[in-house]
mmCIF file of C-alpha atoms in Angstrom:
data_model
loop_
_atom_site.group_PDB
_atom_site.id
_atom_site.type_symbol
_atom_site.label_atom_id
_atom_site.label_comp_id
_atom_site.label_asym_id
_atom_site.label_seq_id
_atom_site.Cartn_x
_atom_site.Cartn_y
_atom_site.Cartn_z
ATOM 1 C CA MET I 10 136.645 97.584 88.062
ATOM 2 C CA ILE I 11 135.123 101.174 88.274
ATOM 3 C CA HIS I 12 134.900 101.189 84.720
ATOM 4 C CA THR I 13 133.113 97.423 84.777
ATOM 5 C CA LEU I 14 130.787 98.813 87.095
ATOM 6 C CA VAL I 15 129.622 101.890 85.616
ATOM 7 C CA ILE I 16 128.594 99.481 82.340
ATOM 8 C CA ILE I 17 126.940 97.431 85.080
ATOM 9 C CA ALA I 18 124.910 100.575 86.278
ATOM 10 C CA VAL I 19 124.341 101.784 83.166
ATOM 11 C CA SER I 20 123.038 98.303 81.482
ATOM 12 C CA LEU I 21 120.898 97.263 84.305
ATOM 13 C CA SER I 22 119.261 101.150 84.275
ATOM 14 C CA SER I 23 117.384 99.894 80.773
ATOM 15 C CA PHE I 24 115.484 97.691 83.032
ATOM 16 C CA PHE I 25 113.427 100.677 84.843
ATOM 17 C CA VAL I 26 112.159 101.155 80.749
ATOM 18 C CA ASP I 27 110.236 97.270 80.334
ATOM 19 C CA ALA I 28 110.756 96.295 83.829
ATOM 20 C CA TYR I 29 107.433 94.484 85.212
ATOM 21 C CA GLY I 30 106.210 97.012 88.503
ATOM 22 C CA ASN I 31 106.036 100.288 89.338
ATOM 23 C CA GLY I 32 109.928 100.118 90.322
ATOM 24 C CA CYS I 33 108.531 101.593 93.919
ATOM 25 C CA LEU I 34 110.734 100.911 96.839
ATOM 26 C CA ALA I 35 109.330 99.762 100.403
ATOM 27 C CA THR I 36 111.679 101.969 103.106
ATOM 28 C CA TYR I 37 111.552 100.274 106.704
ATOM 29 C CA SER I 38 112.678 101.614 109.878
ATOM 30 C CA ARG I 39 113.474 100.377 113.141
ATOM 31 C CA GLN I 40 114.686 104.087 114.515
ATOM 32 C CA LYS I 41 111.367 106.096 116.413
ATOM 33 C CA TYR I 42 112.470 109.555 115.108
ATOM 34 C CA TRP I 43 109.365 111.020 116.097
ATOM 35 C CA ARG I 44 110.588 110.641 120.324
ATOM 36 C CA ASP I 45 113.436 112.698 119.971
ATOM 37 C CA GLY I 46 112.605 114.758 116.941
ATOM 38 C CA ASP I 47 115.080 113.552 114.247
ATOM 39 C CA ARG I 48 113.962 114.673 111.065
ATOM 40 C CA SER I 49 116.332 112.717 109.022
ATOM 41 C CA LEU I 50 113.915 110.088 107.423
ATOM 42 C CA ILE I 51 111.419 112.583 105.753
ATOM 43 C CA GLU I 52 113.957 114.790 105.266
ATOM 44 C CA PHE I 53 115.725 111.587 102.825
ATOM 45 C CA PHE I 54 111.941 111.418 101.047
ATOM 46 C CA LYS I 55 112.858 115.572 100.047
ATOM 47 C CA THR I 56 116.224 114.358 97.916
ATOM 48 C CA ASP I 57 115.709 112.771 94.038
ATOM 49 C CA GLU I 58 117.782 109.878 95.896
ATOM 50 C CA ALA I 59 114.263 109.222 97.126
ATOM 51 C CA LYS I 60 112.364 109.096 94.494
ATOM 52 C CA GLN I 61 111.454 105.537 93.809
ATOM 53 C CA SER I 62 111.490 105.392 97.570
ATOM 54 C CA LYS I 63 108.532 108.260 97.978
ATOM 55 C CA CYS I 64 105.763 105.652 96.000
ATOM 56 C CA GLY I 65 106.805 102.577 97.871
ATOM 57 C CA ASP I 66 105.455 101.480 101.426
ATOM 58 C CA VAL I 67 106.792 103.060 104.281
ATOM 59 C CA TYR I 68 107.378 100.711 108.009
ATOM 60 C CA LEU I 69 107.744 101.922 110.946
ATOM 61 C CA ALA I 70 108.194 100.103 114.501
ATOM 62 C CA VAL I 71 106.613 102.108 116.704
ATOM 63 C CA ALA I 72 105.876 99.134 119.872
ATOM 64 C CA ASP I 73 107.343 95.482 121.301
ATOM 65 C CA ALA I 74 106.355 93.556 124.000
ATOM 66 C CA SER I 75 108.122 95.811 126.302
ATOM 67 C CA GLN I 76 105.924 98.604 126.276
ATOM 68 C CA GLU I 77 102.941 96.067 128.283
ATOM 69 C CA GLY I 78 99.679 97.740 125.820
ATOM 70 C CA GLN I 79 101.356 101.163 125.686
ATOM 71 C CA LEU I 80 102.371 103.580 122.162
ATOM 72 C CA PRO I 81 104.743 105.804 123.018
ATOM 73 C CA ASP I 82 105.015 109.233 122.615
ATOM 74 C CA ARG I 83 101.640 108.546 120.556
ATOM 75 C CA ASN I 84 100.580 112.510 119.939
ATOM 76 C CA GLU I 85 104.847 111.995 117.952
ATOM 77 C CA LEU I 86 103.365 109.811 115.944
ATOM 78 C CA ILE I 87 100.723 110.804 114.762
ATOM 79 C CA GLN I 88 102.652 114.105 113.608
ATOM 80 C CA PHE I 89 105.231 112.167 112.161
ATOM 81 C CA VAL I 90 102.843 110.816 110.054
ATOM 82 C CA LYS I 91 100.810 113.369 108.959
ATOM 83 C CA ASP I 92 104.449 115.078 107.770
ATOM 84 C CA LEU I 93 105.870 111.771 106.694
ATOM 85 C CA ARG I 94 102.458 111.490 104.167
ATOM 86 C CA GLU I 95 102.793 115.091 103.502
ATOM 87 C CA GLN I 96 106.442 114.124 101.409
ATOM 88 C CA ILE I 97 105.052 110.445 100.249
ATOM 89 C CA GLU I 98 102.991 109.936 97.305
ATOM 90 C CA ASP I 99 99.267 109.043 98.368
ATOM 91 C CA ASN I 100 99.360 105.519 97.114
ATOM 92 C CA ALA I 101 102.090 104.225 99.075
ATOM 93 C CA THR I 102 101.146 102.500 102.544
ATOM 94 C CA ILE I 103 102.572 103.527 105.665
ATOM 95 C CA TYR I 104 102.835 100.297 108.238
ATOM 96 C CA PHE I 105 102.384 100.506 112.410
ATOM 97 C CA THR I 106 104.892 97.881 113.241
ATOM 98 C CA TYR I 107 105.135 95.484 116.063
ATOM 99 C CA VAL I 108 108.661 93.982 116.498
ATOM 100 C CA GLY I 109 108.805 90.679 118.399
ATOM 101 C CA GLY I 110 111.155 89.633 120.903
ATOM 102 C CA ALA I 111 110.889 91.920 123.927
ATOM 103 C CA LEU I 112 109.923 89.889 126.946
ATOM 104 C CA PRO I 113 106.917 91.087 129.080
ATOM 105 C CA SER I 114 106.722 90.820 132.859
ATOM 106 C CA THR I 115 103.326 88.228 131.764
ATOM 107 C CA GLY I 116 101.938 86.767 129.159
ATOM 108 C CA THR I 117 103.439 86.260 125.674
ATOM 109 C CA ASP I 118 105.217 88.284 122.947
ATOM 110 C CA ALA I 119 101.771 86.301 120.752
ATOM 111 C CA ALA I 120 99.507 88.296 122.900
ATOM 112 C CA TRP I 121 100.951 91.612 123.457
ATOM 113 C CA ALA I 122 101.076 91.190 119.697
ATOM 114 C CA GLY I 123 97.026 90.637 119.092
ATOM 115 C CA HIS I 124 97.112 93.621 122.309
ATOM 116 C CA PHE I 125 98.948 95.454 119.987
ATOM 117 C CA VAL I 126 96.493 95.401 116.732
ATOM 118 C CA ALA I 127 93.201 96.889 118.724
ATOM 119 C CA LEU I 128 96.236 99.693 120.515
ATOM 120 C CA VAL I 129 96.797 100.949 116.624
ATOM 121 C CA GLU I 130 93.126 100.795 115.851
ATOM 122 C CA VAL I 131 91.696 102.928 118.868
ATOM 123 C CA HIS I 132 94.771 105.358 119.855
ATOM 124 C CA LEU I 133 96.405 105.461 115.318
ATOM 125 C CA LEU I 134 93.587 104.566 112.541
ATOM 126 C CA PHE I 135 91.054 105.911 114.264
ATOM 127 C CA ALA I 136 93.321 109.819 113.778
ATOM 128 C CA LEU I 137 94.464 109.477 110.580
ATOM 129 C CA ALA I 138 92.818 106.811 108.568
ATOM 130 C CA PRO I 139 90.772 108.923 107.323
ATOM 131 C CA GLU I 140 93.186 111.976 105.854
ATOM 132 C CA TYR I 141 96.260 110.496 105.453
ATOM 133 C CA GLY I 142 96.166 106.670 104.711
ATOM 134 C CA PRO I 143 96.388 103.760 103.388
ATOM 135 C CA LEU I 144 97.577 102.966 106.989
ATOM 136 C CA GLU I 145 97.954 99.201 108.205
ATOM 137 C CA ILE I 146 99.839 96.886 110.922
ATOM 138 C CA SER I 147 102.924 95.296 110.303
ATOM 139 C CA PHE I 148 104.123 91.902 112.852
ATOM 140 C CA ASP I 149 108.460 91.479 112.537
ATOM 141 C CA ALA I 150 108.445 88.884 114.975
ATOM 142 C CA VAL I 151 108.678 84.990 115.330
ATOM 143 C CA PHE I 152 105.626 82.741 116.771
ATOM 144 C CA ASP I 153 104.675 79.207 117.024
ATOM 145 C CA LYS I 154 100.966 78.954 114.068
ATOM 146 C CA THR I 155 99.101 78.956 117.321
ATOM 147 C CA GLY I 156 100.795 82.782 118.189
ATOM 148 C CA TRP I 157 100.001 83.574 114.438
ATOM 149 C CA SER I 158 96.125 82.140 115.240
ATOM 150 C CA GLU I 159 95.574 84.314 117.896
ATOM 151 C CA VAL I 160 97.004 87.090 116.258
ATOM 152 C CA PHE I 161 95.388 86.280 113.346
ATOM 153 C CA ASP I 162 92.164 86.200 115.367
ATOM 154 C CA VAL I 163 92.882 89.487 117.088
ATOM 155 C CA VAL I 164 92.736 91.490 113.534
ATOM 156 C CA VAL I 165 89.134 89.371 112.455
ATOM 157 C CA ASP I 166 87.473 91.026 115.344
ATOM 158 C CA THR I 167 89.289 94.377 115.402
ATOM 159 C CA ARG I 168 89.154 94.550 111.339
ATOM 160 C CA ARG I 169 84.800 94.110 112.260
ATOM 161 C CA HIS I 170 84.677 96.885 114.765
ATOM 162 C CA PHE I 171 87.394 99.271 112.637
ATOM 163 C CA ALA I 172 84.741 98.496 109.508
ATOM 164 C CA ALA I 173 81.630 99.129 111.933
ATOM 165 C CA TYR I 174 83.149 103.454 111.565
ATOM 166 C CA TYR I 175 84.855 103.062 107.824
ATOM 167 C CA PRO I 176 83.314 100.452 106.067
ATOM 168 C CA ASN I 177 85.328 102.059 102.901
ATOM 169 C CA ILE I 178 88.778 101.732 104.640
ATOM 170 C CA PRO I 179 90.505 99.002 104.523
ATOM 171 C CA PHE I 180 92.445 97.502 107.292
ATOM 172 C CA LYS I 181 95.210 95.592 106.443
ATOM 173 C CA VAL I 182 98.083 93.147 107.837
ATOM 174 C CA ASP I 183 102.115 92.954 106.667
ATOM 175 C CA VAL I 184 104.349 90.036 108.441
ATOM 176 C CA ARG I 185 107.686 90.019 107.434
ATOM 177 C CA LEU I 186 109.484 86.059 106.805
ATOM 178 C CA ASP I 187 112.674 85.338 105.740
ATOM 179 C CA HIS I 188 113.056 83.453 102.954
ATOM 180 C CA SER I 189 114.169 80.130 103.486
ATOM 181 C CA LEU I 190 111.507 79.976 107.491
ATOM 182 C CA ASP I 191 111.556 76.358 108.483
ATOM 183 C CA ASP I 192 108.007 76.389 109.427
ATOM 184 C CA ARG I 193 105.483 75.748 106.640
ATOM 185 C CA GLN I 194 102.215 75.290 108.741
ATOM 186 C CA VAL I 195 103.514 78.924 110.457
ATOM 187 C CA VAL I 196 104.030 80.236 106.928
ATOM 188 C CA ASP I 197 100.627 78.654 105.205
ATOM 189 C CA GLU I 198 99.316 79.741 107.976
ATOM 190 C CA ILE I 199 100.664 83.360 107.118
ATOM 191 C CA MET I 200 99.980 83.678 103.830
ATOM 192 C CA ARG I 201 95.753 82.249 104.165
ATOM 193 C CA LYS I 202 95.465 85.039 106.892
ATOM 194 C CA ALA I 203 98.003 87.771 105.917
ATOM 195 C CA ASP I 204 97.605 90.569 103.473
ATOM 196 C CA ARG I 205 101.057 90.978 102.598
ATOM 197 C CA VAL I 206 104.648 89.074 103.676
ATOM 198 C CA SER I 207 107.534 91.251 103.285
ATOM 199 C CA VAL I 208 110.078 88.138 102.610
ATOM 200 C CA THR I 209 113.784 89.008 103.704
ATOM 201 C CA ALA I 210 116.551 87.744 100.892
ATOM 202 C CA PHE I 211 119.926 89.396 101.588
ATOM 203 C CA ALA I 212 122.169 88.937 98.741
ATOM 204 C CA SER I 213 124.495 91.172 97.018
ATOM 205 C CA HIS I 214 123.707 89.946 93.455
ATOM 206 C CA ARG I 215 120.608 89.977 91.481
ATOM 207 C CA PHE I 216 121.206 86.613 90.553
ATOM 208 C CA ASP I 217 122.039 85.420 94.185
ATOM 209 C CA LEU I 218 118.633 86.628 94.754
ATOM 210 C CA VAL I 219 116.358 85.138 92.551
ATOM 211 C CA ASP I 220 117.397 82.036 93.901
ATOM 212 C CA MET I 221 116.713 83.295 97.458
ATOM 213 C CA TYR I 222 113.102 83.730 95.639
ATOM 214 C CA ARG I 223 113.605 80.200 93.951
ATOM 215 C CA THR I 224 114.116 79.374 97.700
ATOM 216 C CA PHE I 225 110.571 81.299 98.927
ATOM 217 C CA LEU I 226 108.089 80.260 96.804
ATOM 218 C CA THR I 227 109.505 76.812 95.483
ATOM 219 C CA SER I 228 109.996 75.666 99.342
ATOM 220 C CA THR I 229 109.601 77.816 102.010
ATOM 221 C CA CYS I 230 105.824 78.263 100.640
ATOM 222 C CA PRO I 231 103.914 75.232 100.204
ATOM 223 C CA HIS I 232 101.438 76.291 98.194
ATOM 224 C CA CYS I 233 102.829 78.690 96.286
ATOM 225 C CA ASN I 234 104.099 76.757 93.215
ATOM 226 C CA ASP I 235 101.040 74.500 93.185
ATOM 227 C CA GLU I 236 97.117 74.233 91.907
ATOM 228 C CA SER I 237 95.913 75.925 95.231
ATOM 229 C CA PHE I 238 97.895 78.995 94.687
ATOM 230 C CA ARG I 239 94.864 80.686 95.085
ATOM 231 C CA ASP I 240 93.806 80.233 98.390
ATOM 232 C CA TYR I 241 96.897 82.105 99.848
ATOM 233 C CA LYS I 242 95.393 86.041 100.280
ATOM 234 C CA ALA I 243 99.281 87.356 100.614
ATOM 235 C CA LYS I 244 101.002 89.806 98.586
ATOM 236 C CA VAL I 245 104.463 89.433 98.333
ATOM 237 C CA THR I 246 107.294 92.040 98.937
ATOM 238 C CA PHE I 247 111.247 90.913 98.884
ATOM 239 C CA VAL I 248 113.510 92.841 100.944
ATOM 240 C CA ALA I 249 116.935 93.611 100.360
ATOM 241 C CA THR I 250 119.553 95.213 102.977
ATOM 242 C CA GLY I 251 122.533 97.628 101.883
ATOM 243 C CA ASP I 252 123.542 97.422 105.660
ATOM 244 C CA CYS I 253 127.440 97.864 105.151
ATOM 245 C CA SER I 254 128.446 96.128 108.607
ATOM 246 C CA ALA I 255 126.437 92.782 106.780
ATOM 247 C CA PRO I 256 128.770 89.925 105.980
ATOM 248 C CA CYS I 257 130.200 89.792 102.297
ATOM 249 C CA GLY I 258 127.693 88.780 100.040
ATOM 250 C CA THR I 259 124.740 89.415 101.299
ATOM 251 C CA THR I 260 124.088 93.129 101.172
ATOM 252 C CA LEU I 261 124.004 95.778 98.444
ATOM 253 C CA CYS I 262 126.523 97.910 100.046
ATOM 254 C CA ASP I 263 129.484 95.055 98.739
ATOM 255 C CA ASP I 264 129.248 97.542 95.323
ATOM 256 C CA TYR I 265 129.700 101.037 97.026
ATOM 257 C CA ALA I 266 133.170 101.802 96.440
ATOM 258 C CA PHE I 267 133.366 100.889 92.661
ATOM 259 C CA VAL I 268 129.743 102.138 91.401
ATOM 260 C CA VAL I 269 130.407 106.621 90.344
ATOM 261 C CA PRO I 270 127.827 108.411 90.976
ATOM 262 C CA SER I 271 126.330 106.266 93.746
ATOM 263 C CA ASN I 272 125.903 103.318 95.198
ATOM 264 C CA ILE I 273 122.098 104.025 94.812
ATOM 265 C CA VAL I 274 122.112 104.007 91.170
ATOM 266 C CA THR I 275 122.496 100.359 91.242
ATOM 267 C CA ALA I 276 121.599 99.176 94.826
ATOM 268 C CA PRO I 277 117.182 99.925 93.235
ATOM 269 C CA ALA I 278 118.722 98.315 89.687
ATOM 270 C CA GLN I 279 119.932 95.164 91.256
ATOM 271 C CA LEU I 280 116.750 94.680 92.909
ATOM 272 C CA LEU I 281 113.946 94.969 90.047
ATOM 273 C CA ALA I 282 116.446 93.513 87.659
ATOM 274 C CA SER I 283 116.285 90.354 90.131
ATOM 275 C CA ILE I 284 112.164 90.554 89.933
ATOM 276 C CA ASN I 285 112.350 90.899 85.721
ATOM 277 C CA ILE I 286 114.684 87.282 85.890
ATOM 278 C CA ALA I 287 112.763 85.669 88.529
ATOM 279 C CA ARG I 288 109.194 86.445 86.266
ATOM 280 C CA GLY I 289 108.490 83.526 84.467
ATOM 281 C CA HIS I 290 111.329 81.500 85.911
ATOM 282 C CA VAL I 291 111.149 80.618 89.443
ATOM 283 C CA ILE I 292 107.619 79.771 88.936
ATOM 284 C CA GLY I 293 105.339 80.175 86.796
ATOM 285 C CA ARG I 294 104.176 83.429 85.429
ATOM 286 C CA ASP I 295 100.768 83.601 86.201
ATOM 287 C CA ARG I 296 101.836 82.757 90.249
ATOM 288 C CA PHE I 297 104.293 85.073 90.190
ATOM 289 C CA ASP I 298 102.100 88.206 89.068
ATOM 290 C CA TYR I 299 99.249 86.872 91.899
ATOM 291 C CA PHE I 300 101.549 87.209 94.696
ATOM 292 C CA LEU I 301 103.812 89.897 92.700
ATOM 293 C CA GLU I 302 101.531 92.733 91.758
ATOM 294 C CA ALA I 303 102.334 94.914 89.053
ATOM 295 C CA ASN I 304 100.471 97.623 90.993
ATOM 296 C CA GLY I 305 102.400 96.707 94.397
ATOM 297 C CA THR I 306 105.573 97.563 95.909
ATOM 298 C CA LEU I 307 107.508 94.510 94.991
ATOM 299 C CA ILE I 308 110.893 95.278 96.590
ATOM 300 C CA GLY I 309 112.448 97.294 99.291
ATOM 301 C CA LEU I 310 115.329 98.261 101.484
ATOM 302 C CA ASP I 311 115.705 96.776 104.856
ATOM 303 C CA HIS I 312 116.452 99.023 107.364
ATOM 304 C CA PHE I 313 116.928 102.205 106.583
ATOM 305 C CA GLU I 314 119.168 103.462 109.538
ATOM 306 C CA SER I 315 121.426 100.496 108.255
ATOM 307 C CA SER I 316 121.110 100.937 104.905
ATOM 308 C CA ARG I 317 120.967 104.615 104.177
ATOM 309 C CA CYS I 318 124.687 104.469 103.055
ATOM 310 C CA ILE I 319 124.900 103.551 100.130
ATOM 311 C CA TYR I 320 122.922 106.367 99.282
ATOM 312 C CA GLY I 321 126.103 108.179 100.133
ATOM 313 C CA ASP I 322 127.674 111.035 102.892
ATOM 314 C CA GLY I 323 125.757 113.979 100.440
ATOM 315 C CA VAL I 324 123.060 112.503 100.551
ATOM 316 C CA LEU I 325 123.124 111.983 104.377
ATOM 317 C CA ALA I 326 124.374 115.164 105.194
ATOM 318 C CA ALA I 327 121.536 116.837 103.325
ATOM 319 C CA ILE I 328 119.607 115.150 105.628
ATOM 320 C CA GLY I 329 120.765 115.720 108.938
ATOM 321 C CA ALA I 330 122.119 111.718 109.071
ATOM 322 C CA PRO I 331 125.394 110.652 110.203
ATOM 323 C CA SER I 332 128.009 109.795 107.339
ATOM 324 C CA CYS I 333 129.221 106.450 106.702
ATOM 325 C CA GLY I 334 131.089 106.965 103.523
ATOM 326 C CA ALA I 335 134.765 105.509 104.687
ATOM 327 C CA ASP I 336 132.878 102.580 106.109
ATOM 328 C CA ALA I 337 130.638 101.811 103.140
ATOM 329 C CA ILE I 338 134.573 102.505 101.387
ATOM 330 C CA LYS I 339 136.141 99.560 103.340
ATOM 331 C CA HIS I 340 133.811 97.388 103.241
ATOM 332 C CA SER I 341 132.930 97.731 99.646
ATOM 333 C CA GLN I 342 136.551 97.195 98.833
ATOM 334 C CA ALA I 343 137.134 93.547 101.552
ATOM 335 C CA CYS I 344 134.304 92.758 99.679
ATOM 336 C CA SER I 345 135.717 93.412 95.697
#
């Protein structure tokens, strides 16, 4: 088993030579590291294992409806972003994410999500965008079509206001979507009005990932695979997970115990290989290239707090994060 997976790792590495895209890996985070002085995420980007992550986009969860119009610890967050920018490449986008699901005391989750846009502009973009961009906004939330329309109306107004001060700095929006979301009206609204979508595709192997890409591009997304595909503005990042507590078959942690020297050898390779397989086979190459731009961040790992186990205990010790190798080995052995 070990020998077989090492061969797979070596053969998959060949995809990096002629791979489509830049191979950069997006990092998604739920933990508010700036709140308690936790430097582990920033320290991660200093490691050799973070080479592909340094050029990828980074998503920071900064607020939800429970804060009701507040950005807690925003001064600490501003300093955190400045420190983070020193460790990642200049063209990597840092996203400020609104996480839905929390209940506000008044109004709706969607209403507070719209208010979040203005808060980020006033308190974060004005303070950071001129020197520490690109900086954008992201939503990890579930709204109906009306809710999303409200959010995007605020985005349009805020974008216009920001452009009056910084006409040459883009103000873009990302939305998180499940690859099989059963609401074509919502998906259509988001694809038309968002600048990027982070599409979750949780599988442990490249061919299963490809099947999920196919589901999104040919079924979930109403017009990604017809002649009106260019009416959509949103570009796509497909997001997998390395969560070692996730069910077998859904996580790149499945092979952890059988890969030498580290699962991180195969995790990006599986993702990159899945993109290469999908291109030209899932939908037409012109359509695929439109949604997954070669110079964009095409793949990502969700969330850093759970996916970081796959980097190995040596990396975790170096960045000051808790070890979890024993749990990762137990998971992967159970999934073999």
